[in-house]
Tab-separated table of C-alpha atoms in Angstrom:
chain	number	residue	atom	x	y	z
A	1	GLY	CA	0.000	0.000	0.000
A	2	GLU	CA	0.857	3.642	-0.073
A	3	ASP	CA	2.460	5.511	2.838
A	4	VAL	CA	1.651	9.189	3.070
A	5	GLU	CA	3.540	11.244	5.631
A	6	GLN	CA	2.969	14.766	6.904
A	7	SER	CA	4.323	16.732	9.809
A	8	LEU	CA	1.664	17.028	12.514
A	9	PHE	CA	1.887	20.700	13.472
A	10	LEU	CA	2.668	24.072	11.899
A	11	SER	CA	2.342	27.512	13.483
A	12	VAL	CA	2.596	30.771	11.562
A	13	ARG	CA	1.869	34.426	12.144
A	14	GLU	CA	-1.054	36.046	10.346
A	15	GLY	CA	0.054	37.504	7.011
A	16	ASP	CA	2.979	35.127	6.609
A	17	SER	CA	3.079	32.254	4.131
A	18	SER	CA	2.440	28.686	5.295
A	19	VAL	CA	4.019	25.672	3.671
A	20	ILE	CA	2.676	22.222	4.450
A	21	ASN	CA	4.713	19.290	3.191
A	22	CYS	CA	3.770	15.735	2.301
A	23	THR	CA	5.695	12.704	1.065
A	24	TYR	CA	4.348	9.519	-0.463
A	25	THR	CA	5.820	6.229	-1.601
A	26	ASP	CA	3.896	4.863	-4.600
A	27	SER	CA	5.165	6.127	-7.952
A	28	SER	CA	1.978	4.946	-9.694
A	29	SER	CA	-0.042	7.650	-7.908
A	30	THR	CA	-2.063	9.682	-10.380
A	31	TYR	CA	-3.804	12.525	-8.592
A	32	LEU	CA	-2.776	14.237	-5.380
A	33	TYR	CA	-5.157	16.250	-3.226
A	34	TRP	CA	-5.251	18.687	-0.373
A	35	TYR	CA	-8.243	18.689	1.943
A	36	LYS	CA	-9.030	21.039	4.823
A	37	GLN	CA	-10.908	20.028	7.976
A	38	GLU	CA	-12.230	22.581	10.416
A	39	PRO	CA	-13.304	21.541	13.941
A	40	GLY	CA	-16.438	19.406	13.912
A	41	ALA	CA	-16.649	19.364	10.129
A	42	GLY	CA	-15.963	16.997	7.265
A	43	LEU	CA	-13.127	17.222	4.748
A	44	GLN	CA	-13.350	20.094	2.307
A	45	LEU	CA	-11.520	19.676	-1.003
A	46	LEU	CA	-9.091	22.570	-1.464
A	47	THR	CA	-7.195	21.699	-4.608
A	48	TYR	CA	-5.579	18.850	-6.497
A	49	ILE	CA	-2.796	18.268	-8.985
A	50	PHE	CA	-2.290	15.643	-11.650
A	51	SER	CA	0.960	13.703	-11.440
A	52	ASN	CA	2.276	15.013	-14.778
A	53	MET	CA	2.168	18.600	-13.500
A	54	ASP	CA	4.727	20.206	-11.221
A	55	MET	CA	2.811	23.260	-10.103
A	56	LYS	CA	-0.730	24.503	-9.779
A	57	GLN	CA	-1.840	27.885	-8.493
A	58	ASP	CA	-5.324	28.727	-7.283
A	59	GLN	CA	-5.674	32.184	-5.704
A	60	ARG	CA	-3.728	32.047	-2.409
A	61	LEU	CA	-2.921	28.359	-2.810
A	62	THR	CA	0.110	26.997	-4.641
A	63	VAL	CA	0.699	23.275	-4.979
A	64	LEU	CA	4.158	22.022	-5.878
A	65	LEU	CA	4.841	18.438	-6.903
A	66	ASN	CA	8.277	16.861	-7.150
A	67	LYS	CA	7.444	13.498	-8.636
A	68	LYS	CA	11.044	12.282	-8.586
A	69	ASP	CA	11.261	12.809	-4.830
A	70	LYS	CA	7.551	11.970	-4.268
A	71	HIS	CA	7.114	15.240	-2.425
A	72	LEU	CA	4.017	17.429	-2.447
A	73	SER	CA	3.611	20.803	-0.796
A	74	LEU	CA	0.818	23.289	-0.235
A	75	ARG	CA	1.712	26.944	0.141
A	76	ILE	CA	-0.885	29.337	1.533
A	77	ALA	CA	-0.007	32.957	0.872
A	78	ASP	CA	-1.039	35.718	3.310
A	79	THR	CA	-2.256	33.197	5.869
A	80	GLN	CA	-5.306	34.301	7.861
A	81	THR	CA	-6.678	33.158	11.216
A	82	GLY	CA	-9.544	31.563	9.290
A	83	ASP	CA	-7.009	29.228	7.682
A	84	SER	CA	-6.439	27.537	11.053
A	85	ALA	CA	-7.507	23.919	10.494
A	86	ILE	CA	-6.148	20.446	9.821
A	87	TYR	CA	-4.812	19.952	6.295
A	88	PHE	CA	-4.751	16.476	4.798
A	89	CYS	CA	-2.631	15.331	1.911
A	90	ALA	CA	-4.256	12.484	-0.064
A	91	VAL	CA	-2.893	10.418	-2.929
A	92	LEU	CA	-4.953	8.457	-5.482
A	93	THR	CA	-3.288	5.155	-6.313
A	94	PRO	CA	-4.445	1.934	-8.047
A	95	ARG	CA	-6.107	-0.286	-5.476
A	96	ASP	CA	-4.123	-3.282	-6.706
A	97	ARG	CA	-1.477	-3.730	-9.355
A	98	GLY	CA	-3.159	-3.493	-12.746
A	99	SER	CA	-6.488	-2.442	-11.239
A	100	THR	CA	-8.486	0.396	-12.741
A	101	LEU	CA	-10.058	1.068	-9.355
A	102	GLY	CA	-8.422	3.692	-7.211
A	103	ARG	CA	-7.928	4.109	-3.516
A	104	LEU	CA	-7.293	7.388	-1.767
A	105	TYR	CA	-4.530	7.242	0.829
A	106	PHE	CA	-4.439	9.973	3.454
A	107	GLY	CA	-1.728	11.420	5.610
A	108	ARG	CA	-2.420	11.977	9.300
A	109	GLY	CA	-3.048	15.677	8.752
A	110	THR	CA	-1.137	18.831	9.663
A	111	GLN	CA	-2.677	21.093	12.303
A	112	LEU	CA	-2.101	24.652	11.105
A	113	THR	CA	-2.369	27.316	13.793
A	114	VAL	CA	-2.349	30.951	12.721
A	115	TRP	CA	-1.464	33.548	15.376
A	116	PRO	CA	-2.812	37.096	15.072
B	1	GLU	CA	-21.463	22.753	0.713
B	2	THR	CA	-24.545	20.526	0.287
B	3	GLY	CA	-23.232	18.056	-2.302
B	4	VAL	CA	-22.977	15.275	0.291
B	5	THR	CA	-25.242	15.304	3.328
B	6	GLN	CA	-25.165	13.087	6.392
B	7	THR	CA	-27.689	12.503	9.152
B	8	PRO	CA	-27.698	12.574	12.051
B	9	ARG	CA	-24.801	14.922	12.762
B	10	HIS	CA	-24.475	13.622	16.307
B	11	LEU	CA	-25.500	10.270	17.762
B	12	VAL	CA	-25.156	8.836	21.245
B	13	MET	CA	-26.027	5.182	21.653
B	14	GLY	CA	-25.686	2.382	24.126
B	15	MET	CA	-23.879	-0.819	23.328
B	16	THR	CA	-27.123	-2.747	22.862
B	17	ASN	CA	-28.834	-0.216	20.604
B	18	LYS	CA	-29.402	-0.474	16.869
B	19	LYS	CA	-29.067	2.720	14.869
B	20	SER	CA	-28.375	3.764	11.296
B	21	LEU	CA	-26.323	6.506	9.700
B	22	LYS	CA	-27.529	7.979	6.443
B	23	CYS	CA	-25.599	9.586	3.612
B	24	GLU	CA	-27.018	11.189	0.483
B	25	GLN	CA	-25.129	12.683	-2.432
B	26	HIS	CA	-26.542	15.163	-4.943
B	27	LEU	CA	-23.581	15.136	-7.334
B	28	GLY	CA	-24.663	12.424	-9.756
B	29	HIS	CA	-21.831	10.169	-8.613
B	30	ASN	CA	-21.746	6.397	-8.792
B	31	ALA	CA	-19.252	5.551	-6.042
B	32	MET	CA	-19.798	6.046	-2.314
B	33	TYR	CA	-17.541	5.455	0.670
B	34	TRP	CA	-17.622	5.135	4.448
B	35	TYR	CA	-14.592	6.294	6.432
B	36	LYS	CA	-13.902	6.243	10.172
B	37	GLN	CA	-11.942	9.089	11.730
B	38	SER	CA	-10.733	8.458	15.277
B	39	ALA	CA	-8.691	10.812	17.390
B	40	LYS	CA	-4.955	10.523	16.729
B	41	LYS	CA	-5.385	7.850	14.042
B	42	PRO	CA	-5.263	8.115	10.265
B	43	LEU	CA	-8.490	8.182	8.311
B	44	GLU	CA	-9.659	4.573	7.851
B	45	LEU	CA	-11.515	3.454	4.741
B	46	MET	CA	-14.312	1.062	5.744
B	47	PHE	CA	-16.444	0.313	2.690
B	48	VAL	CA	-16.648	1.219	-0.986
B	49	TYR	CA	-19.714	0.915	-3.203
B	50	ASN	CA	-19.541	1.363	-6.944
B	51	PHE	CA	-22.782	1.382	-8.971
B	52	LYS	CA	-24.567	0.018	-5.863
B	53	GLU	CA	-22.228	-2.977	-5.561
B	54	GLN	CA	-19.852	-3.335	-2.645
B	55	THR	CA	-16.333	-3.407	-4.035
B	56	GLU	CA	-14.325	-3.058	-0.865
B	57	ASN	CA	-14.681	-4.074	2.780
B	58	ASN	CA	-11.561	-3.374	4.780
B	59	SER	CA	-11.963	-6.093	7.395
B	60	VAL	CA	-14.683	-4.143	9.150
B	61	PRO	CA	-16.379	-5.959	12.076
B	62	SER	CA	-19.838	-7.316	11.279
B	63	ARG	CA	-21.438	-5.005	13.840
B	64	PHE	CA	-21.145	-2.421	11.020
B	65	SER	CA	-23.441	-3.279	8.134
B	66	PRO	CA	-23.540	-1.042	5.057
B	67	GLU	CA	-26.399	-0.737	2.618
B	68	CYS	CA	-26.510	1.033	-0.733
B	69	PRO	CA	-30.035	0.927	-2.220
B	70	ASN	CA	-29.122	3.261	-5.106
B	71	SER	CA	-26.197	5.380	-6.249
B	72	SER	CA	-27.392	8.407	-4.275
B	73	HIS	CA	-27.895	6.847	-0.866
B	74	LEU	CA	-25.643	4.979	1.520
B	75	PHE	CA	-26.456	3.697	4.984
B	76	LEU	CA	-24.372	2.313	7.801
B	77	HIS	CA	-26.363	0.116	10.176
B	78	LEU	CA	-24.915	-0.139	13.659
B	79	HIS	CA	-25.557	-2.963	16.128
B	80	THR	CA	-23.975	-3.876	19.490
B	81	LEU	CA	-21.158	-1.396	19.126
B	82	GLN	CA	-18.248	-0.989	21.499
B	83	PRO	CA	-16.990	2.220	23.155
B	84	GLU	CA	-13.908	2.108	20.910
B	85	ASP	CA	-16.234	2.545	17.917
B	86	SER	CA	-16.818	6.128	19.034
B	87	ALA	CA	-15.522	8.302	16.199
B	88	LEU	CA	-16.457	10.643	13.379
B	89	TYR	CA	-17.944	8.656	10.506
B	90	LEU	CA	-17.484	10.313	7.158
B	91	CYS	CA	-19.267	9.556	3.937
B	92	ALA	CA	-17.790	10.482	0.559
B	93	SER	CA	-18.753	10.126	-3.073
B	94	SER	CA	-16.889	10.205	-6.370
B	95	GLN	CA	-17.646	9.731	-10.048
B	96	ASP	CA	-16.954	6.011	-10.388
B	97	ASN	CA	-13.839	4.993	-8.435
B	98	GLN	CA	-11.897	4.686	-11.704
B	99	ILE	CA	-8.349	5.941	-11.440
B	100	ARG	CA	-7.795	6.840	-15.093
B	101	VAL	CA	-9.570	10.191	-14.975
B	102	GLY	CA	-8.794	11.143	-11.402
B	103	ASP	CA	-11.599	10.245	-9.106
B	104	THR	CA	-12.032	13.180	-6.749
B	105	GLN	CA	-13.871	12.329	-3.551
B	106	TYR	CA	-16.241	14.807	-1.951
B	107	PHE	CA	-17.019	14.430	1.729
B	108	GLY	CA	-20.033	14.989	3.885
B	109	PRO	CA	-19.878	16.750	7.258
B	110	GLY	CA	-19.756	13.486	9.191
B	111	THR	CA	-21.696	11.907	12.029
B	112	ARG	CA	-20.078	12.196	15.460
B	113	LEU	CA	-20.867	8.865	17.147
B	114	THR	CA	-20.472	8.258	20.860
B	115	VAL	CA	-20.975	4.738	22.209
B	116	LEU	CA	-21.618	4.545	25.934
């Protein structure tokens, strides 16, 4: 199976940039996602990147993918207190070798705390 | 976000009770998922349904019984649960669980279950 690793905690000051990192192990991964979870809520899809891309920008969010190193990052520009949440990296990988069915593997989540 | 709804949002039950969790998706998807999110543990995939057929059961105890009457609705029937089953149960849906086109999963808000 796939192993997806994230650091557990990140603290930043309001207005600074946040960078959340993620590593994965399966080179057959196709799509890579970032989800946000606020207290008491479900997972909200933030953005995703296809494995043949190396960067995707969406307003304050920038996703960087280094496929060679199997490293994914999410940069949040001008971080606000409302960005405080848990951020999950998730990787879509074939369920079994040769399967067309996918399985989404999640990291443990990074708790982002933004200080005013 | 009302694409995937879950009811109830909170549930407290005794170990001898029988209850059901309901999930409904309004996105026209064909795949639906149950996940368990416990404190300090990674997100655990429980069941996958694709076009109403169960395609994955990740060694889930039989006290959890899923039902998928159509592609829009998914239930999780609960019977004689244990206190360690207390968790946030998340439902998700995606187009068709096929990896080739990137199968983005959208999550509901979850049901917070407490077993006494």
